[in-house]
Coordinates of C-alpha atoms in Angstrom, one line a residue:
M1 CA 13.6 16.6 -20.8
V2 CA 15.7 15.5 -18.7
E3 CA 18.9 17.1 -17.4
M4 CA 21.6 15.6 -16.2
T5 CA 25.6 16.6 -15.7
E6 CA 27.7 14.0 -15.0
N7 CA 30.9 16.1 -14.7
A8 CA 31.3 16.5 -11.0
P9 CA 31.4 14.2 -8.4
A10 CA 28.1 13.6 -7.3
G11 CA 28.4 15.3 -3.0
Q12 CA 30.6 18.2 -4.7
A13 CA 27.9 18.7 -7.5
G14 CA 25.5 18.9 -4.5
K15 CA 27.3 21.4 -2.9
K16 CA 28.2 23.3 -5.2
D17 CA 24.7 23.6 -7.2
A18 CA 22.8 23.9 -4.0
G19 CA 20.7 26.9 -5.0
K20 CA 19.8 25.0 -8.1
G21 CA 19.7 21.4 -6.9
H22 CA 19.4 19.3 -10.2
H23 CA 23.0 18.9 -11.6
H24 CA 24.3 16.2 -8.9
G25 CA 25.7 13.9 -11.6
V26 CA 23.7 10.8 -11.3
P27 CA 23.3 10.1 -15.2
F28 CA 19.3 8.8 -15.8
A29 CA 20.9 4.8 -16.3
E30 CA 22.2 4.7 -12.7
A31 CA 18.5 6.0 -11.5
F32 CA 16.9 3.3 -13.7
R33 CA 19.6 0.6 -12.2
V34 CA 19.0 1.5 -8.9
W35 CA 15.2 1.7 -9.2
L36 CA 15.2 -1.6 -10.3
R37 CA 17.1 -3.0 -7.5
V38 CA 15.1 -0.9 -4.8
A39 CA 12.0 -2.8 -6.6
A40 CA 12.9 -6.2 -6.4
L41 CA 14.5 -6.0 -3.1
S42 CA 11.2 -4.5 -1.4
F43 CA 10.0 -7.2 0.5
G44 CA 8.3 -7.1 4.5
G45 CA 5.5 -3.8 3.8
P46 CA 6.0 -0.4 4.1
A47 CA 8.6 -0.6 6.8
G48 CA 10.8 -3.1 5.0
Q49 CA 10.5 -1.1 1.6
I50 CA 11.3 2.1 3.3
A51 CA 14.5 0.7 4.9
V52 CA 15.6 -0.7 1.6
M53 CA 15.1 2.5 0.3
H54 CA 16.7 4.7 2.8
R55 CA 20.0 2.3 3.0
I56 CA 20.5 2.5 -0.8
I57 CA 19.0 5.5 -1.6
V58 CA 20.7 8.1 1.4
D59 CA 23.5 5.3 3.2
E60 CA 24.8 4.0 0.2
K61 CA 24.6 6.2 -3.2
R62 CA 24.1 9.3 -0.9
W63 CA 21.3 11.0 -3.5
I64 CA 19.7 12.9 -0.7
G65 CA 20.1 13.4 3.0
E66 CA 18.3 12.4 5.9
H67 CA 16.1 15.1 6.5
R68 CA 15.1 15.5 2.8
F69 CA 14.4 11.8 2.7
L70 CA 12.1 12.1 6.1
H71 CA 10.8 15.3 4.9
A72 CA 9.2 13.9 1.2
L73 CA 8.3 10.3 3.6
N74 CA 6.1 12.7 5.8
Y75 CA 4.5 13.9 3.0
C76 CA 3.5 10.6 1.4
M77 CA 2.5 9.4 4.8
L78 CA -0.2 12.1 4.6
L79 CA -1.7 10.9 0.9
P80 CA -4.0 7.8 0.2
G81 CA -2.2 4.9 -1.1
P82 CA 0.9 2.4 -0.8
E83 CA 3.5 5.6 0.6
A84 CA 6.4 3.6 -0.2
Q85 CA 5.9 3.7 -3.6
Q86 CA 5.1 7.3 -3.6
L87 CA 7.8 8.5 -1.8
A88 CA 9.8 6.1 -4.9
V89 CA 8.1 9.1 -7.4
Y90 CA 8.9 12.1 -5.1
I91 CA 12.7 10.5 -5.0
G92 CA 12.4 9.7 -8.3
W93 CA 11.1 13.1 -9.8
L94 CA 13.3 15.1 -7.5
M95 CA 16.6 13.6 -9.1
H96 CA 15.0 13.8 -12.6
R97 CA 12.1 15.5 -12.7
T98 CA 9.2 13.7 -14.3
W99 CA 10.5 11.2 -16.6
G100 CA 12.7 9.8 -13.1
G101 CA 9.4 10.3 -11.0
L102 CA 8.0 8.0 -13.4
V103 CA 10.2 5.6 -14.2
A104 CA 11.1 5.3 -10.5
G105 CA 6.9 4.8 -9.4
V106 CA 6.6 2.1 -12.3
L107 CA 9.9 0.1 -11.6
F108 CA 8.8 -0.1 -8.3
V109 CA 5.1 -1.8 -8.8
L110 CA 6.3 -3.9 -11.8
P111 CA 8.3 -7.2 -10.6
G112 CA 5.2 -7.5 -7.8
F113 CA 2.9 -7.6 -11.0
L114 CA 4.3 -10.0 -12.7
S115 CA 4.8 -12.1 -10.1
I116 CA 1.1 -11.9 -8.4
L117 CA 0.3 -12.1 -12.2
A118 CA 2.1 -15.7 -12.1
L119 CA 0.6 -17.0 -9.0
S120 CA -3.1 -15.8 -9.7
Y121 CA -2.4 -18.1 -12.9
I122 CA -1.3 -20.9 -10.7
Y123 CA -4.3 -20.1 -8.2
A124 CA -7.2 -20.3 -10.7
A125 CA -6.0 -23.3 -12.0
Y126 CA -4.5 -25.2 -9.2
G127 CA -6.1 -23.4 -6.1
S128 CA -7.7 -26.4 -5.0
V129 CA -5.9 -29.0 -5.8
G130 CA -3.1 -30.9 -3.3
I131 CA -0.3 -29.1 -3.0
V132 CA -0.8 -25.7 -4.1
A133 CA -4.3 -26.0 -1.9
G134 CA -1.2 -26.6 0.8
L135 CA 0.8 -23.8 -0.1
F136 CA -1.8 -21.5 0.2
F137 CA -3.2 -22.8 3.2
G138 CA -0.3 -22.3 5.4
L139 CA 0.3 -18.4 3.9
K140 CA -2.8 -17.8 5.2
A141 CA -1.8 -19.0 8.7
A142 CA 1.3 -17.2 8.6
V143 CA -0.7 -14.1 7.5
L144 CA -2.8 -13.8 10.6
A145 CA 0.2 -13.1 12.3
V146 CA 1.4 -10.6 10.4
V147 CA -1.6 -9.0 10.4
V148 CA -1.9 -8.8 14.6
Q149 CA 1.9 -8.0 14.1
A150 CA 0.7 -4.3 12.0
V151 CA -1.8 -3.7 14.9
I152 CA 0.7 -3.8 17.2
R153 CA 3.2 -1.6 15.3
I154 CA 1.0 1.0 14.2
G155 CA -0.9 1.5 17.3
G156 CA 1.8 1.7 19.1
R157 CA 2.8 4.7 16.9
A158 CA -0.7 6.2 16.4
L159 CA -2.4 6.2 19.6
R160 CA -0.2 8.4 21.8
N161 CA -2.7 9.7 23.9
R162 CA -6.3 9.1 24.5
V163 CA -8.2 11.1 22.3
M164 CA -6.6 8.7 19.7
L165 CA -7.3 5.2 22.0
A166 CA -10.9 6.0 21.7
L167 CA -10.9 7.2 17.9
A168 CA -9.4 3.7 17.3
A169 CA -12.1 2.0 19.5
A170 CA -15.0 4.1 17.7
A171 CA -13.6 3.2 14.4
F172 CA -13.0 -0.6 15.3
I173 CA -17.1 -0.6 17.5
A174 CA -18.5 1.2 13.6
I175 CA -16.7 -1.5 11.3
F176 CA -16.7 -4.7 13.4
F177 CA -20.4 -4.4 15.1
F178 CA -22.2 -2.2 12.4
H179 CA -20.0 -2.8 9.6
V180 CA -20.0 1.2 8.7
P181 CA -18.2 1.3 5.2
F182 CA -14.3 2.3 5.8
P183 CA -14.7 5.6 3.3
L184 CA -17.4 6.9 5.9
I185 CA -15.1 6.2 9.2
V186 CA -12.0 7.8 7.1
L187 CA -14.6 10.9 6.3
S188 CA -15.8 11.2 9.7
A189 CA -12.1 10.8 11.6
A190 CA -11.0 13.5 9.5
I191 CA -13.2 15.9 9.8
A192 CA -12.8 15.4 13.6
G193 CA -8.6 15.9 13.5
Y194 CA -9.1 18.7 11.5
L195 CA -11.5 20.2 13.7
G196 CA -8.9 19.4 16.6
G197 CA -6.1 20.6 14.7
R198 CA -8.0 24.4 14.1
L199 CA -9.0 24.3 17.9
G200 CA -5.2 23.9 18.5
L201 CA -6.1 20.9 20.7
E202 CA -2.6 19.3 21.9
A203 CA -4.1 15.8 21.0
F204 CA -4.3 16.4 17.5
S205 CA -1.0 17.3 17.1
P206 CA 1.7 15.6 15.3
G207 CA 4.1 13.4 16.7
G208 CA 6.2 10.0 16.2
G209 CA 7.0 9.2 13.0
H210 CA 9.6 6.7 11.6
K211 CA 13.2 6.8 12.7
A212 CA 16.3 6.2 10.8
A213 CA 18.6 3.5 11.2
G214 CA 21.7 4.2 13.2
G215 CA 24.8 5.2 12.3
P216 CA 26.0 8.6 10.8
V217 CA 23.2 10.8 9.5
L218 CA 24.2 12.4 5.8
S219 CA 23.3 16.1 5.9
D220 CA 21.6 17.5 2.9
A221 CA 24.7 19.7 2.4
D222 CA 26.6 17.0 1.8
S223 CA 24.0 14.7 -0.5
A224 CA 24.5 14.4 -4.4
L225 CA 21.4 17.0 -4.9
G226 CA 22.8 19.7 -2.1
E227 CA 20.4 21.3 0.4
G228 CA 18.9 23.7 -2.2
I229 CA 15.8 23.2 -3.9
P230 CA 16.1 21.9 -7.9
D231 CA 14.3 24.7 -10.2
H232 CA 12.1 22.3 -11.5
A233 CA 11.0 21.3 -7.9
R234 CA 9.7 25.0 -6.9
P235 CA 5.9 25.7 -7.2
N236 CA 5.3 26.2 -10.8
L237 CA 0.8 26.3 -11.3
A238 CA 1.0 25.8 -14.5
W239 CA 2.9 22.8 -15.2
S240 CA 1.2 21.4 -11.9
L241 CA -1.8 21.8 -13.6
G242 CA -1.2 20.1 -16.9
I243 CA 0.5 17.0 -15.3
S244 CA -2.6 16.6 -13.6
A245 CA -5.2 16.5 -15.7
A246 CA -2.9 14.5 -17.9
L247 CA -2.8 11.6 -15.4
L248 CA -6.4 12.6 -14.6
A249 CA -7.3 11.7 -18.1
L250 CA -5.0 8.2 -18.2
W251 CA -6.8 7.1 -14.8
L252 CA -10.5 8.5 -15.6
V253 CA -10.8 8.2 -19.4
P254 CA -10.4 3.9 -19.5
V255 CA -13.1 4.1 -16.7
A256 CA -15.6 6.2 -17.7
A257 CA -15.3 4.3 -21.4
L258 CA -15.3 1.0 -19.9
Y259 CA -18.5 2.2 -17.8
L260 CA -20.5 4.2 -20.9
V261 CA -20.1 0.6 -23.7
L262 CA -20.0 -2.1 -21.3
G263 CA -22.8 -1.1 -18.6
P264 CA -22.3 -0.6 -14.8
G265 CA -23.3 -4.1 -14.4
D266 CA -20.3 -6.0 -16.5
V267 CA -17.2 -6.8 -14.3
F268 CA -15.1 -4.5 -16.3
S269 CA -17.1 -1.7 -15.1
Q270 CA -17.1 -2.5 -11.9
I271 CA -13.5 -3.2 -10.9
G272 CA -12.9 0.5 -12.7
L273 CA -15.2 2.0 -10.5
F274 CA -14.5 0.1 -7.0
F275 CA -10.7 0.5 -7.2
S276 CA -10.6 4.0 -8.3
K277 CA -12.8 4.9 -5.5
M278 CA -10.2 2.4 -3.1
A279 CA -7.4 4.6 -4.8
V280 CA -9.2 7.7 -3.2
V281 CA -9.7 5.8 0.4
T282 CA -6.5 4.1 1.5
F283 CA -5.0 6.1 4.0
G284 CA -3.4 3.5 6.4
G285 CA -1.7 1.3 3.5
A286 CA -2.9 -2.4 2.7
Y287 CA -4.2 -3.4 5.8
A288 CA -6.8 -1.2 5.9
A289 CA -8.0 -0.9 3.1
L290 CA -8.3 -4.8 3.2
A291 CA -11.2 -4.4 5.8
Y292 CA -13.3 -2.6 3.5
V293 CA -12.4 -4.8 0.2
A294 CA -13.1 -7.7 1.6
Q295 CA -16.3 -6.8 2.7
E296 CA -17.2 -5.6 -0.6
A297 CA -15.7 -8.2 -2.7
V298 CA -17.1 -11.0 -0.8
Q299 CA -20.8 -10.0 0.0
H300 CA -21.9 -7.5 -2.4
F301 CA -19.9 -8.0 -5.8
G302 CA -19.0 -11.9 -5.2
W303 CA -15.8 -12.2 -6.6
L304 CA -14.0 -14.1 -3.6
K305 CA -14.9 -16.6 -0.9
P306 CA -13.8 -15.4 2.7
G307 CA -10.7 -17.6 2.8
E308 CA -9.6 -16.2 -0.6
M309 CA -8.4 -12.9 0.4
L310 CA -6.2 -13.8 2.5
D311 CA -4.7 -16.4 0.2
G312 CA -4.1 -12.8 -1.9
L313 CA -2.8 -11.1 1.1
G314 CA -0.1 -14.3 1.2
M315 CA 0.7 -13.7 -2.1
A316 CA 1.1 -9.8 -1.9
E317 CA 3.5 -11.1 1.5
T318 CA 6.0 -13.1 0.2
T319 CA 6.4 -11.1 -3.5
P320 CA 8.2 -7.9 -4.3
G321 CA 6.4 -4.1 -4.0
P322 CA 3.4 -2.8 -2.3
L323 CA 1.2 -4.9 -0.1
I324 CA -1.9 -2.9 -1.9
M325 CA -1.0 -5.2 -4.9
V326 CA -3.1 -7.7 -3.2
L327 CA -6.2 -6.1 -4.7
Q328 CA -4.6 -7.0 -8.8
F329 CA -5.4 -10.9 -7.2
V330 CA -9.2 -9.4 -6.2
G331 CA -9.5 -8.1 -9.7
F332 CA -8.3 -11.2 -11.0
M333 CA -10.5 -13.7 -9.6
G334 CA -13.4 -11.2 -9.8
A335 CA -13.1 -11.1 -13.9
F336 CA -12.0 -15.0 -14.0
R337 CA -15.5 -15.8 -12.3
N338 CA -17.2 -13.1 -14.3
P339 CA -15.8 -13.4 -18.1
G340 CA -18.5 -12.9 -20.2
S341 CA -18.0 -13.8 -23.6
L342 CA -14.5 -13.7 -23.4
D343 CA -11.9 -16.8 -22.2
P344 CA -11.7 -16.7 -18.3
M345 CA -8.0 -16.7 -18.1
L346 CA -7.5 -13.3 -21.1
A347 CA -10.4 -11.7 -18.4
A348 CA -8.8 -12.2 -15.8
T349 CA -5.7 -10.9 -16.8
L350 CA -6.9 -8.1 -18.5
A351 CA -8.8 -7.6 -15.4
A352 CA -5.7 -7.6 -13.3
V353 CA -3.7 -5.0 -15.8
L354 CA -7.3 -2.7 -14.9
T355 CA -6.4 -3.3 -11.2
T356 CA -3.2 -2.2 -11.1
W357 CA -3.9 0.9 -14.0
V358 CA -6.7 2.6 -11.3
T359 CA -4.5 1.8 -7.8
F360 CA -1.4 3.3 -9.4
V361 CA -1.5 5.9 -11.5
P362 CA -3.6 8.2 -9.0
C363 CA -0.3 7.6 -6.9
F364 CA 1.4 9.9 -9.5
L365 CA -0.9 11.9 -9.5
W366 CA -1.0 12.8 -5.5
I367 CA 3.2 13.4 -6.1
F368 CA 3.4 15.6 -9.2
L369 CA 0.8 17.7 -8.4
G370 CA 1.1 18.4 -4.2
A371 CA 5.2 17.6 -4.1
P372 CA 6.1 21.1 -5.2
F373 CA 4.0 22.8 -2.2
I374 CA 4.9 19.8 0.4
E375 CA 5.9 22.9 2.6
K376 CA 3.2 24.6 2.6
L377 CA 1.1 21.2 3.1
R378 CA 3.2 20.4 6.2
G379 CA 2.7 23.1 8.2
N380 CA -0.9 23.4 7.8
V381 CA -1.9 22.3 11.6
A382 CA -5.3 21.1 11.1
L383 CA -4.3 18.8 8.1
A384 CA -1.8 17.9 10.9
G385 CA -4.7 16.9 13.2
A386 CA -7.2 15.4 10.2
M387 CA -4.1 13.0 9.3
S388 CA -3.5 12.5 13.0
A389 CA -7.1 11.5 13.6
I390 CA -7.2 8.9 10.7
T391 CA -4.3 7.3 11.0
A392 CA -5.7 6.2 15.0
A393 CA -9.0 5.2 13.2
V394 CA -7.0 2.9 10.9
V395 CA -5.7 0.9 14.3
G396 CA -9.4 0.0 15.0
V397 CA -10.1 -0.9 11.4
I398 CA -6.9 -2.8 11.2
L399 CA -8.0 -4.6 14.3
N400 CA -11.6 -5.7 12.4
L401 CA -9.4 -6.9 10.0
A402 CA -6.8 -9.0 12.3
I403 CA -10.3 -10.4 13.8
W404 CA -12.0 -11.0 10.6
F405 CA -8.9 -12.7 9.0
G406 CA -8.3 -15.0 12.2
L407 CA -12.5 -16.2 12.6
H408 CA -12.2 -17.6 9.0
T409 CA -8.6 -18.8 9.2
L410 CA -8.9 -21.0 12.4
F411 CA -12.8 -22.1 11.6
A412 CA -14.4 -23.4 8.9
E413 CA -17.2 -22.1 9.0
V414 CA -18.6 -18.3 10.7
A415 CA -22.2 -17.5 11.2
S416 CA -23.9 -14.0 11.2
V417 CA -26.3 -13.0 14.4
N418 CA -28.7 -9.7 14.1
F419 CA -29.3 -7.4 16.8
G420 CA -31.0 -4.9 15.5
S421 CA -28.7 -3.0 13.7
L422 CA -25.4 -4.8 15.0
R423 CA -24.4 -7.7 13.2
L424 CA -21.8 -10.1 15.2
D425 CA -19.5 -12.8 13.3
I426 CA -19.4 -15.4 15.8
P427 CA -16.9 -18.8 14.6
V428 CA -18.5 -22.5 14.9
L429 CA -16.3 -23.7 17.6
Q430 CA -17.5 -27.0 15.8
S431 CA -15.5 -26.3 12.5
A432 CA -12.1 -25.5 14.3
V433 CA -9.0 -26.0 12.1
P434 CA -6.3 -27.8 14.4
A435 CA -4.1 -27.5 11.8
A436 CA -4.7 -23.6 10.8
M437 CA -4.4 -22.8 14.8
A438 CA -0.4 -24.7 15.3
L439 CA 1.3 -23.1 12.4
S440 CA -1.0 -19.4 13.0
A441 CA 0.5 -19.9 16.5
A442 CA 4.1 -21.0 15.2
A443 CA 4.0 -18.2 12.7
A444 CA 3.0 -16.0 15.8
I445 CA 6.4 -17.2 18.1
A446 CA 8.6 -16.6 15.1
I447 CA 7.9 -13.3 14.8
F448 CA 7.1 -12.0 18.2
R449 CA 9.5 -14.3 20.3
F450 CA 12.7 -15.0 18.1
K451 CA 11.9 -11.7 15.8
T452 CA 12.0 -13.8 12.8
S453 CA 11.7 -11.9 9.4
V454 CA 8.3 -12.3 7.8
I455 CA 9.2 -13.3 4.4
T456 CA 11.0 -16.4 5.9
T457 CA 8.1 -16.8 8.2
L458 CA 5.5 -17.1 5.7
M459 CA 8.1 -19.8 3.4
A460 CA 8.8 -21.8 6.2
C461 CA 4.6 -22.0 7.1
A462 CA 3.9 -22.3 2.8
I463 CA 6.1 -25.2 3.0
A464 CA 4.8 -26.4 6.5
G465 CA 1.6 -26.3 4.7
M466 CA 2.6 -27.9 1.7
L467 CA 4.2 -31.0 3.6
W468 CA 0.7 -31.5 6.1
T469 CA -1.3 -31.7 2.7
L470 CA 0.8 -34.5 1.5
A471 CA 0.4 -36.1 4.6
M472 CA -3.1 -36.0 4.8
G473 CA -3.3 -37.4 1.1

C-alpha cells in the first residue's frame, strides 16, 4: 500500500517529518503526471535525461534535495543498465514506495517503446524503399558524430590518470583487434579495479561525477522529502529478498519457459537468453553495449546487417527514453526475419515486447534489492575501484564502436584481414559514400562547433537524407 499525506505544504512536511520521510504531501496522482512528463521529455541520452529529471524533480517540484539526488545517481552509475531509468525508479520508490518505483520506471520506458515499435514497423515494411530509406540514411550519418561526442565526453570524465588511460587502451585493443567478448573485458577490468581499490591505490579511487546545473542549490532539509530517511527506505532484509524473488521470477520464468518449450534454436529463446545476459553486463550505457550487441546480432545470429544497427541507434536517439531501447529494434528485426510459423510482423512485435521485458525488469531488481543498502555500497572502497576501472574500459569499447560505425557508414564495403588471432576490419576505399561523409561532417560541425542539440542535428540530417534520396531518383 502507498501511504501519502496531503495536508501540509511540501517543504514544511519534509522538515516536520524528517525522521519519517514519507509524509511529504505529494499525491500519487501528481507523481504519475510528473513522471509521464519526465518520460515525454527524456531525449538526448542519459546526460539529457538526468538533466531533465534534475530540473523537474529538484528545481521545479522540489521533491528531493541536491545531495540526495546526486547520492541516488551515484548508486545508479554503479549498476548495469540505463542509469537514468534506474534513477527514476529510485526516486519514485523513495517518494511512494514500491508502486512509486514501478510507475516511474515503466512510464520512463513506455513512450520510447511505442515510438520505436512504430518506427520498426515502418522500417520493416519500407526501410529499403525511397524516402524512408533516405530518412535512415541521414540518421545513420549523424549518429556517427553523436557516438564520437560520447567517446570524448565519457573519456574526459573517466580517464583522469595514466592507469585509467592504460585500461581504456587495453580494452580497445582487445575488442578491436582480437574481438574479445565485451563481458570478458568488463570482468577483467572489474577484477583489476577491485584489487587496486583493496590495495588503496590512488589511481583507482573514485573521482569526477555529474555536476548539477548552475543556480541556487536545494538543500535536503528544504525539500518535500526532508533530510531524514523514510521508514520504508531503511534496510529490511525480508522485504528485499521478497521483492527480489518476485522480480527474478518475472524476469527468468518466461525465459526458461521459452527455452524449454521452443528449444535453444528458436529465435525467441535466443532473444530471451541473449538480452537477459546483456541486462547483467551492460555497464557504461547503450554505447558500450552496442559494440558487443552488434558483433553478436550481425555476425553470430544474423539478425541484422551491419548498417542496420546504426538505423536502430538513430531511432533510439530521436525518440524519448533510454538509448538502450535500441535493443528492442534488434529483437524486432531478429524475429521479423526468423518468424517460424507466425506472421512476421506478429513475431517481430512479440520479440520487441520480450526484448524490452528482459532488458528492463532487471533494472527494477537492482534498485529494489540494493537501494536500502546504498550507504554501505557507496562506502566500499574496493567496489568503487572496480567501477572506476570498468568505466575506463568502457571508453575503449565505445571508441571501438565509433570506428566500427564509421567504417560501415562511410564505406559500402569493409574487408576483414586476419593475422593469426588478430583480425582487422579495413574499408574498401573504392566503396566510399561521399554523401554519408558530407552528412557526418556537417553533423560533427553542428555538434562540436555550434553546440547544436543532438535531436536538432539528427532531425536535420534525416531531412537532408530524404532530400538526397529524392534528388537521386
